[in-house]
Short mmCIF file of C-alpha atoms and ligand atoms in Angstrom, two decimals:
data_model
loop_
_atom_site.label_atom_id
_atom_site.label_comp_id
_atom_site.label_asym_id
_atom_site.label_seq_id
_atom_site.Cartn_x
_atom_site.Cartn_y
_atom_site.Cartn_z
CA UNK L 1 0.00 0.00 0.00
CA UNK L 2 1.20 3.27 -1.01
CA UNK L 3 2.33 6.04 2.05
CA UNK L 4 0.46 8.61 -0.02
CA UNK L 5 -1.40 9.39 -2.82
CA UNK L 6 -2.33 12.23 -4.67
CA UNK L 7 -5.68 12.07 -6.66
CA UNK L 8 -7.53 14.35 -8.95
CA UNK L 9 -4.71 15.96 -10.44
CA UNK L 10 -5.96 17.83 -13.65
CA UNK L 11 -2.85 17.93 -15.12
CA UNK L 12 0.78 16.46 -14.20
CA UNK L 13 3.67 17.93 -16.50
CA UNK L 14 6.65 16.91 -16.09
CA UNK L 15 10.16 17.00 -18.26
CA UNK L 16 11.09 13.34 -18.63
CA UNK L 17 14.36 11.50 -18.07
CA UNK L 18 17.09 10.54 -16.12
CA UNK L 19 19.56 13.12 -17.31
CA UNK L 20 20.16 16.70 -17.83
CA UNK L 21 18.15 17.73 -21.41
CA UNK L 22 20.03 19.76 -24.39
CA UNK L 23 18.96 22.06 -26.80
CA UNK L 24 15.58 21.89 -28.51
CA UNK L 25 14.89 18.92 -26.48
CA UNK L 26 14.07 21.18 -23.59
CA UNK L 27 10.79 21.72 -24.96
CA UNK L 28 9.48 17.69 -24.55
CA UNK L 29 7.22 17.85 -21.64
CA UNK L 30 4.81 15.05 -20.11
CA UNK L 31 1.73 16.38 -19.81
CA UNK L 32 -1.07 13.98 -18.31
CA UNK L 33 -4.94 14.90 -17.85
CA UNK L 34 -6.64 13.36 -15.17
CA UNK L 35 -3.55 12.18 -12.91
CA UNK L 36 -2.68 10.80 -9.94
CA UNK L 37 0.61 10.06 -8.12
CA UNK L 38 1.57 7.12 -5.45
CA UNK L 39 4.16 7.61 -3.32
CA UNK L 40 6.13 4.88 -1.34
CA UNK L 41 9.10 5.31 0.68
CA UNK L 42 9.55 8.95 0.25
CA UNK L 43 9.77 8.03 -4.05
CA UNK L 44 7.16 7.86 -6.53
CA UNK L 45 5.75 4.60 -6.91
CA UNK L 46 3.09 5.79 -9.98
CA UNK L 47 2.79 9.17 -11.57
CA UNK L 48 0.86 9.17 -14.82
CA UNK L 49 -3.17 8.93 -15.60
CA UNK L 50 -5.35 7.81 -13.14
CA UNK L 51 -7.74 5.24 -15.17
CA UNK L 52 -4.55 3.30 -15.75
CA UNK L 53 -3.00 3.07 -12.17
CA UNK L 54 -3.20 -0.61 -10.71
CA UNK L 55 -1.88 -0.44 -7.65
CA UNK L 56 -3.19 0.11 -4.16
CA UNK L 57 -6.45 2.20 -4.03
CA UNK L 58 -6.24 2.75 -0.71
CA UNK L 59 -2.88 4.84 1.14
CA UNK L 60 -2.00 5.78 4.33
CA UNK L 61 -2.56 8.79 3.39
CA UNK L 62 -4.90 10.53 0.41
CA UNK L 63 -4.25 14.03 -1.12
CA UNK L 64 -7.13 15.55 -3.14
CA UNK L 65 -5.36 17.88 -5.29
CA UNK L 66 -8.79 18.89 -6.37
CA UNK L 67 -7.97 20.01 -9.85
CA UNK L 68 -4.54 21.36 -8.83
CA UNK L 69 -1.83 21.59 -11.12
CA UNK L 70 1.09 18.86 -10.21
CA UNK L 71 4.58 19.56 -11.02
CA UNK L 72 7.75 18.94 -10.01
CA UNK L 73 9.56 20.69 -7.29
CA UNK L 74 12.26 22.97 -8.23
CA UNK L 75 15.73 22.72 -7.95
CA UNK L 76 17.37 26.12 -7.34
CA UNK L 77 21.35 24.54 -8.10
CA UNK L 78 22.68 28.24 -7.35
CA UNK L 79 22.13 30.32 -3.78
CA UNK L 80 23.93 31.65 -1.13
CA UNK L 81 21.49 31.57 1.16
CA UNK L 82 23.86 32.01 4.08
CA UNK L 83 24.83 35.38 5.45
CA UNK L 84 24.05 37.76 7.79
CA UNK L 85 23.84 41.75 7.34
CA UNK L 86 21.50 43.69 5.28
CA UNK L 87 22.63 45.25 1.92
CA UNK L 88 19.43 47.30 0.89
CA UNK L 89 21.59 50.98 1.49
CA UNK L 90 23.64 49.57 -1.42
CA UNK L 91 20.70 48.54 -3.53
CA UNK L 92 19.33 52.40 -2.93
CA UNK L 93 23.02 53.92 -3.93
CA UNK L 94 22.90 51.50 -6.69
CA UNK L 95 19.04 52.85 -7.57
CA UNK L 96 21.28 56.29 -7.81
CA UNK L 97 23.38 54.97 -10.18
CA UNK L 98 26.10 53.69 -7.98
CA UNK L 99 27.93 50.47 -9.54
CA UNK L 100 28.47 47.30 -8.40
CA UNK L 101 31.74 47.33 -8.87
CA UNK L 102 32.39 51.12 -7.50
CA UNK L 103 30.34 50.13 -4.15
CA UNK L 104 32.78 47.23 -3.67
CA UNK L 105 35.56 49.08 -4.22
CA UNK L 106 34.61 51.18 -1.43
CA UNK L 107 34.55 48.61 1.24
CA UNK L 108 30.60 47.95 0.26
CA UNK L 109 29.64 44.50 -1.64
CA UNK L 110 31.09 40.82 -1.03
CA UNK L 111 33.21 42.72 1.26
CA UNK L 112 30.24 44.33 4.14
CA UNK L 113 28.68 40.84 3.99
CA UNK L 114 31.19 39.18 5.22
CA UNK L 115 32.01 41.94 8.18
CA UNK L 116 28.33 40.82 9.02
CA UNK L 117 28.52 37.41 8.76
CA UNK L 118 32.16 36.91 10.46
CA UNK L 119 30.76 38.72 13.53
CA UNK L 120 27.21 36.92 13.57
CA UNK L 121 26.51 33.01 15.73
CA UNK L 122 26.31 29.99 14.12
CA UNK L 123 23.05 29.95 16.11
CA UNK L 124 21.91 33.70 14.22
CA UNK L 125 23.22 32.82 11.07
CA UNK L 126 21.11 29.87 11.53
CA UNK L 127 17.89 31.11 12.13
CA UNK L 128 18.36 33.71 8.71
CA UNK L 129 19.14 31.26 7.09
CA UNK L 130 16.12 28.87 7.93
CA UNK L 131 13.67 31.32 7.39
CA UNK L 132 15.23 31.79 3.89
CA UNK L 133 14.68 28.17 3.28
CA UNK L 134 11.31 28.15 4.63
CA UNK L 135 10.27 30.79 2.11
CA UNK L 136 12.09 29.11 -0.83
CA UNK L 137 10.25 25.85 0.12
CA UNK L 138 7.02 27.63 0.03
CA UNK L 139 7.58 28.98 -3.57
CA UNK L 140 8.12 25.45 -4.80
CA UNK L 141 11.80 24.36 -4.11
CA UNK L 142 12.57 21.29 -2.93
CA UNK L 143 16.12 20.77 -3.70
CA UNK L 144 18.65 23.81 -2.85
CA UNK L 145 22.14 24.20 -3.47
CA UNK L 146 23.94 26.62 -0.74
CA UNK L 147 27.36 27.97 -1.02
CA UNK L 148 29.91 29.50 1.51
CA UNK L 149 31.96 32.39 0.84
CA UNK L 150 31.31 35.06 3.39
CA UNK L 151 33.82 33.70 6.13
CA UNK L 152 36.76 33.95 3.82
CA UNK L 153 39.01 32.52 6.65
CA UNK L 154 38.86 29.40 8.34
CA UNK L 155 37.04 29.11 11.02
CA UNK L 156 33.66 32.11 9.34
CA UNK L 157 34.05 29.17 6.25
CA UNK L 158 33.51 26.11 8.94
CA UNK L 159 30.51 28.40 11.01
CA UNK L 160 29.05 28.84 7.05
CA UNK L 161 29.64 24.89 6.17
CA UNK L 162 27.97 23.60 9.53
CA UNK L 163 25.03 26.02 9.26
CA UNK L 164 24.66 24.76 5.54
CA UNK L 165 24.91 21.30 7.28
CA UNK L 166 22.64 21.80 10.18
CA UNK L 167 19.72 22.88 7.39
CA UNK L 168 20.86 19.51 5.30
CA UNK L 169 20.04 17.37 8.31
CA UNK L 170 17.06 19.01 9.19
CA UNK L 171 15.18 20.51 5.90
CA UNK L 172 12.75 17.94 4.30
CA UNK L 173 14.35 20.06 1.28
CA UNK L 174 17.60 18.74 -0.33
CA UNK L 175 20.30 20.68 0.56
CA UNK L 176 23.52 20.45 -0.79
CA UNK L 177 26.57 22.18 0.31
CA UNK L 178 29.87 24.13 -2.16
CA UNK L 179 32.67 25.25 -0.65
CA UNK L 180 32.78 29.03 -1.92
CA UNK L 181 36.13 30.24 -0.45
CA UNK L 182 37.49 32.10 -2.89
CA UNK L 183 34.18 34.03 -3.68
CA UNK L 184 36.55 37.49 -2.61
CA UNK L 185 39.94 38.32 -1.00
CA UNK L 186 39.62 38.91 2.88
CA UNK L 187 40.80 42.40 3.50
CA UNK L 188 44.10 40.58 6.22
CA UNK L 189 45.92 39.30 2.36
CA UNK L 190 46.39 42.83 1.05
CA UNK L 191 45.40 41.96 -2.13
CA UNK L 192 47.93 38.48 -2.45
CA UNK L 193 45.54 36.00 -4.52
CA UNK L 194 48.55 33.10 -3.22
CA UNK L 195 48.46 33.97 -0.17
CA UNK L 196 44.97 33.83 0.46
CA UNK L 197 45.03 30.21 -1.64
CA UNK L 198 47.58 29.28 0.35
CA UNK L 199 45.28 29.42 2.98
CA UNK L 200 41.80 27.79 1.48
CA UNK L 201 44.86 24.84 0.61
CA UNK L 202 46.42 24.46 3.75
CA UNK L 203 43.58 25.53 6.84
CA UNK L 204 39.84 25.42 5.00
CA UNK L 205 40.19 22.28 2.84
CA UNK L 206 41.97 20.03 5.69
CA UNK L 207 38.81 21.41 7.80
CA UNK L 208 36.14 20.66 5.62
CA UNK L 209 37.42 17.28 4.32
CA UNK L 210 37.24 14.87 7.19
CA UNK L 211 33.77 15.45 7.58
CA UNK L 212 32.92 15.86 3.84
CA UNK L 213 31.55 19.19 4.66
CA UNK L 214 31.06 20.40 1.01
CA UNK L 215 30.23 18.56 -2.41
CA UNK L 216 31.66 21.30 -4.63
CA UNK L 217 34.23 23.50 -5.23
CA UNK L 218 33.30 26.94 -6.43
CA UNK L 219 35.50 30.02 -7.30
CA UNK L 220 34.04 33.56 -8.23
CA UNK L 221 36.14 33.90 -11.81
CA UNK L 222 36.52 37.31 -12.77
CA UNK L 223 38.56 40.28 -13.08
CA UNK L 224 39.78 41.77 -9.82
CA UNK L 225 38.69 38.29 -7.89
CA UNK L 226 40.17 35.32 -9.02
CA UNK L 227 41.84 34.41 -12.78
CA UNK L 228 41.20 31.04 -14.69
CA UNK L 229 45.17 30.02 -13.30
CA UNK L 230 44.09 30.61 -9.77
CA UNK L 231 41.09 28.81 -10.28
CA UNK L 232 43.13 25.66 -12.47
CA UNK L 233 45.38 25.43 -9.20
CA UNK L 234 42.16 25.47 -6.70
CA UNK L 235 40.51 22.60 -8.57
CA UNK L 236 43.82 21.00 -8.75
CA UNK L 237 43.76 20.61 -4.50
CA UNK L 238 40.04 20.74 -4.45
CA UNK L 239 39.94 16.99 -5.84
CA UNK L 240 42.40 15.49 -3.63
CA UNK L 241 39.71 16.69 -1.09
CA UNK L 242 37.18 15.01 -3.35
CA UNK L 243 35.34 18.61 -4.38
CA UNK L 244 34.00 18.88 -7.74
CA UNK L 245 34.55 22.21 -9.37
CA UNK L 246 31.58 24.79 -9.86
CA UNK L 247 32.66 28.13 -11.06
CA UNK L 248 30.95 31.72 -11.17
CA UNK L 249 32.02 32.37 -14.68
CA UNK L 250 32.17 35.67 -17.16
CA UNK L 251 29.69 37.03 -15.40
CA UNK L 252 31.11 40.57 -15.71
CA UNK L 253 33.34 40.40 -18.44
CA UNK L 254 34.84 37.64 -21.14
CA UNK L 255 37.56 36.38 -18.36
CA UNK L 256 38.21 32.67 -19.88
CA UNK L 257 36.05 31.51 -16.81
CA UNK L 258 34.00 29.49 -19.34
CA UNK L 259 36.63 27.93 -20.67
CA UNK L 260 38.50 27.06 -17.70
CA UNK L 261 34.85 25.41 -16.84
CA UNK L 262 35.15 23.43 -19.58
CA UNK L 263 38.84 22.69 -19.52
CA UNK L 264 38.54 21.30 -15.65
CA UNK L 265 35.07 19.75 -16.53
CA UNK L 266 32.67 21.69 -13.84
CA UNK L 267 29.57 20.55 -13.09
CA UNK L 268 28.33 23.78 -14.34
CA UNK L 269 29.58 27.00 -15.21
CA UNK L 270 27.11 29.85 -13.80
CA UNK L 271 26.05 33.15 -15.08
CA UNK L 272 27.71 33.04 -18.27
CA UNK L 273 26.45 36.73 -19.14
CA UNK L 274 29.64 37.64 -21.23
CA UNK L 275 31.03 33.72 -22.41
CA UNK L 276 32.65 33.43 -25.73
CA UNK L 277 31.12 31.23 -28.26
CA UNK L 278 34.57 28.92 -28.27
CA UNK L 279 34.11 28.83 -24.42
CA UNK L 280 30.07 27.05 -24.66
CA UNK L 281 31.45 24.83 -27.44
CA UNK L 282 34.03 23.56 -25.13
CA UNK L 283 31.50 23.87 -22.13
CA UNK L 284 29.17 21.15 -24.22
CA UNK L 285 31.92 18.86 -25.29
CA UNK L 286 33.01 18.87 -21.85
CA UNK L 287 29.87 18.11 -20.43
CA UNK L 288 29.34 21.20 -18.31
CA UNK L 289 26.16 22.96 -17.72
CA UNK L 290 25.50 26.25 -18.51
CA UNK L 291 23.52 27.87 -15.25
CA UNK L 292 21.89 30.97 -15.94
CA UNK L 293 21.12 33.61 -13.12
CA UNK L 294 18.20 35.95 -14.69
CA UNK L 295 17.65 37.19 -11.01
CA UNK L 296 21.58 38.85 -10.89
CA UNK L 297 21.36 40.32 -14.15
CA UNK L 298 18.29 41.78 -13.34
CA UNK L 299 19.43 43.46 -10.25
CA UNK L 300 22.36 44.53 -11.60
CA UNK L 301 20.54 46.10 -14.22
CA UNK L 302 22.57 44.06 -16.75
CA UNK L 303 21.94 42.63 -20.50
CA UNK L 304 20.30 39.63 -19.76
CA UNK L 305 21.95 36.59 -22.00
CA UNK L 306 19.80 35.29 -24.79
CA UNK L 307 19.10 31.60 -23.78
CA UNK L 308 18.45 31.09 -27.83
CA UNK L 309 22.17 30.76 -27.65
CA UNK L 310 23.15 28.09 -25.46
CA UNK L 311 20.26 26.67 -26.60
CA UNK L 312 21.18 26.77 -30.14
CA UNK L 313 24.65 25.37 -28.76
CA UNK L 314 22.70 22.08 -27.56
CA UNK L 315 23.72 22.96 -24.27
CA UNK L 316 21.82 21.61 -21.28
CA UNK L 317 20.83 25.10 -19.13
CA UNK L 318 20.02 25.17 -15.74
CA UNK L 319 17.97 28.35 -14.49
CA UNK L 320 18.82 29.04 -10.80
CA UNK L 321 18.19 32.21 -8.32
CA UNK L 322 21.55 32.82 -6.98
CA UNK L 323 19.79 34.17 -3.68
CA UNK L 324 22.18 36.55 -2.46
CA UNK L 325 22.35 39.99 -0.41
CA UNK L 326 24.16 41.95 -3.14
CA UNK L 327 22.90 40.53 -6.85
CA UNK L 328 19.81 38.79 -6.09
CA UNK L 329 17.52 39.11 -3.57
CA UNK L 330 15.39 36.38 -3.94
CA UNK L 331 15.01 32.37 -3.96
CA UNK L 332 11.91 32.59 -6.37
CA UNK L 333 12.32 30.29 -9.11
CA UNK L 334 9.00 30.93 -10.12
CA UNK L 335 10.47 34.51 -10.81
CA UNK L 336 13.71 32.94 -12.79
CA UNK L 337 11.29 31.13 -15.06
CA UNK L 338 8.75 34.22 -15.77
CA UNK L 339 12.58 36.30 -16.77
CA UNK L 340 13.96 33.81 -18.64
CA UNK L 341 10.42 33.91 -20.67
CA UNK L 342 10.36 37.41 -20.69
CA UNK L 343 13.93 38.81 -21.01
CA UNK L 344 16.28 36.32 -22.33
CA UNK L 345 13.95 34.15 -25.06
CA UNK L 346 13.00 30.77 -23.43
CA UNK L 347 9.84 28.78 -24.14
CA UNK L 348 7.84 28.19 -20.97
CA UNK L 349 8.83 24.36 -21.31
CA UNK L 350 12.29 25.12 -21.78
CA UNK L 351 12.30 27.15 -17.99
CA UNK L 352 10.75 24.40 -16.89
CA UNK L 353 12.75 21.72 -17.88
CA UNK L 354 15.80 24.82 -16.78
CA UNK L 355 14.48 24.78 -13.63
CA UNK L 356 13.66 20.95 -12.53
CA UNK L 357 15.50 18.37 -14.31
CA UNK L 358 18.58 20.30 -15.38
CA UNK L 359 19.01 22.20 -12.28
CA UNK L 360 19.26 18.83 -10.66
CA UNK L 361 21.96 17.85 -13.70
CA UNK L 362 23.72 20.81 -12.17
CA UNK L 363 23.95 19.08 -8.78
CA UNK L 364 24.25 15.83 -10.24
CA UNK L 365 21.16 14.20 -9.16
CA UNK L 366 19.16 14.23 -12.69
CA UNK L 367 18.67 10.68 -11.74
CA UNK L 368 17.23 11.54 -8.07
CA UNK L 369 14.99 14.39 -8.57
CA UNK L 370 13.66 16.85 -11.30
CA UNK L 371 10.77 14.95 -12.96
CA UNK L 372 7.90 12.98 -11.77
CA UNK L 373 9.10 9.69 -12.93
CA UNK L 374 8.41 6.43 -10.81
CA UNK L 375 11.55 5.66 -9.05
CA UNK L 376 12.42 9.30 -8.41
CA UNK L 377 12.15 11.35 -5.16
CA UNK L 378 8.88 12.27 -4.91
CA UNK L 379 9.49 16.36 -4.85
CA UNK L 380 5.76 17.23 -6.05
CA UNK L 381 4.27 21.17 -6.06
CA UNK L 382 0.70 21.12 -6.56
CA UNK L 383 -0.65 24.83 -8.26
CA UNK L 384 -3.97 26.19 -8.10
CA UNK L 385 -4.01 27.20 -11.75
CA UNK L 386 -6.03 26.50 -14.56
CA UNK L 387 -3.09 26.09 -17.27
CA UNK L 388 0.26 24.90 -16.49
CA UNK L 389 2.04 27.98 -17.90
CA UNK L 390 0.66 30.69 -15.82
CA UNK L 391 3.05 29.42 -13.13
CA UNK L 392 5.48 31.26 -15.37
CA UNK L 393 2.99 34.24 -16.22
CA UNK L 394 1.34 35.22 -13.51
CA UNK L 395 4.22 36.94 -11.80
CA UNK L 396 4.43 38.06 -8.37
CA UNK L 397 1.68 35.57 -7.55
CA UNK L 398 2.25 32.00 -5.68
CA UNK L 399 -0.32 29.58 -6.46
CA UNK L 400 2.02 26.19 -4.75
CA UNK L 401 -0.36 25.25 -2.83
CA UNK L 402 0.99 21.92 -1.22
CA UNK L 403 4.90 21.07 -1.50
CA UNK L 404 5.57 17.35 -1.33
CA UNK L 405 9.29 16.80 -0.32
CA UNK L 406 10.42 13.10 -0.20
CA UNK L 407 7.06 12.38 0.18
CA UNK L 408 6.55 14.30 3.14
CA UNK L 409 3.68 17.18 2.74
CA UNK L 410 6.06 20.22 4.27
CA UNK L 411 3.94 23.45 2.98
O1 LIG F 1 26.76 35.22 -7.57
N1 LIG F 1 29.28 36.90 -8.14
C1 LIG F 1 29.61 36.71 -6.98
N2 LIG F 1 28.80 36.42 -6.00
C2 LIG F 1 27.44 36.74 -5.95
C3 LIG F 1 27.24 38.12 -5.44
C4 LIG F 1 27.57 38.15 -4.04
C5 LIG F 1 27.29 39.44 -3.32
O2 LIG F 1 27.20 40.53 -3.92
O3 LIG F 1 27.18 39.33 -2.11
C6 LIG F 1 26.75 36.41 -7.24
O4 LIG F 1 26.21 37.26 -7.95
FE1 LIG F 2 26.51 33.36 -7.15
#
């Protein structure tokens, strides 16, 4: 007998597949009238139309979506979720036509988060960060990816790491945890990139390895922060303490980031605002995915990239939020999806499949989550809406109504 089942779904849509989708094929959706969904050990047992279920009738527990929408829960592959402070003078100077870069240059940015965070408890930085998490959860999100990078010395990395931890062991969300250390230089290295590596090489990574605190290894690639040779020689260590590299790549300028991505075969190479069209080619041989971050570019008040082209490119693109106190302010995927639409030329099934199956390509678990698909996690969002899309274009409004996580009703 099933642990739950959903019934009177009016339509489930769904990308398909076990992988992360390229190109075109982006646009093949599932879409069943008249659904239903078992659920068994915290995976989905049946998802697909009701009048041809066999199983169990009866569950432990019944869900009457009543004509809800069912769709998978998203997976935001991209956030920083953890930090303490509170940015929003910047966002006014920047309203005043302030830069980005002149505010950090002046001790403001990267820099005045992690002042904040450094001085805040793992206890406080806990409780932000949880309500953060709550809220994403709420807006559909069911599997979260949350980088550190505001310590920028050992022991603010380790308080980040744990509190990234703590919300892995207790979220019914999947959390997964990237080492961010060299997001910025901390002000004590006077501007020496080596010696600051020196440390991430010699104190963080001994620190976070015994207790595999971190699944990836991400560096913030760009001019002024760290270059593609820094980042070669991070990746280099960051295996032997079984990291896989992530990078933050040309999001401000053409820096090589996206080819270093491809060269040290990332996961995925994020932002991409300003990559080279030798860069994505290398980026899809290599088998990298290209993670765009509409919400930064929009609060940066940048040209958004045109998703035609990685699409074009066959590349398999991940939308994520990049939650974050200076660039992006919010954990709203249903926000991504309605910019990518709107600003950078994707089809609503394209952000959808950007935003479920290949954000979980992004964190490697395109076989675990990201579709409803028996065998899968059962990460469900069920939407009071009367056609699929308008989760997309009704922004600003949240119709998830449940969130199924694991097959535990959390929202
Ligand atoms: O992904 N690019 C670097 N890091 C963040 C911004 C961090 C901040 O401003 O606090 C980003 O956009
Ligand atoms: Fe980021």
């Amino acid at each position: 007998m099933p642990d739950l089942i959903i019934k009177n779904i009016s339509k489930l849509v769904t990308p398909t597949g076990t992988a992360g989708t390229p190109g075109n094929r982006m646009n093949e959706l599932r879409i069943v009238d008249h659904a239903m969904i078992a659920i068994a050990d915290g995976k989905i047992a049946y998802a697909g139309e009701t009048h041809d279920y066999t199983g169990s009738p009866d569950a432990k527990k019944v869900i009457d979506a009543d004509g809800m929408i069912a769709l998978p829960g998203f997976v935001d592959s991209h956030t920083h979720l953890v930090f303490a402070g509170n940015r929003a003078e910047e966002f006014d100077l920047r309203s005043r036509g302030k830069s980005y870069a002149e505010i950090a240059e002046s001790g403001g940015g990267i820099k005045s988060t992690v002042k904040a965070t450094r001085k805040a408890t793992k206890d406080e930085l806990h409780s932000l960060a949880k309500k953060r998490l709550a809220e994403c959860i709420g807006l559909g999100t069911t599997t979260i990816e949350i980088k550190s990078g505001y310590g920028l010395e050992g022991a603010a990395e380790m308080k980040m790491l744990e509190v990234i931890g703590q919300l892995h062991d207790e979220s019914p969300a999947t959390v997964v945890a990237t080492f961010l250390g060299a997001h910025d230089l901390p002000e004590e290295v006077h501007g020496s990139r080596q010696e600051y590596l020196s440390l991430i090489f010699h104190d963080m990574f001994p620190r976070i390895w015994p207790k595999r605190m971190a699944k990836y290894c991400d560096v913030f690639c760009e001019e002024g922060y760290f270059s593609p040779q820094d980042a070669r020689q991070l990746f280099a260590k960051a295996r032997d303490f079984g990291m896989k590299p992530k990078v933050h790549a040309d999001q401000l300028s053409d820096f090589g980031g996206v080819s270093l991505a491809a060269e040290v075969k990332a996961i995925s190479a994020d932002h991409l605002e300003f990559a080279s069209d030798e860069g994505l080619d290398a980026m899809r041989e290599a088998g990298t995915v290209a993670t765009l971050l509409p919400g930064a570019a929009y609060q940066l008040n940048m040209d958004f990239p045109d998703a035609r082209r990685f699409v074009s490119k066959d590349l398999v693109v991940a939308l994520a939020s990049d939650y974050n106190p200076g660039s992006s302010t919010t954990g709203n995927m249903q926000l991504m999806m309605n910019m990518a639409c709107c600003r950078m030329n994707m089809s609503c099934a394209e952000a959808l499949t950007a935003a479920t199956l290949n954000g979980a390509a992004a964190l490697e678990l395109a076989d675990v989550t990201g579709s409803l698909q028996s065998g899968k996690r059962a990460d469900v969002i069920l939407c009071e809406l009367e056609e699929w899309q308008e989760i997309i274009y009704r922004f600003g409004h949240n119709p998830v109504k449940k969130v199924i996580a694991g097959g535990a009703v959390v929202s």
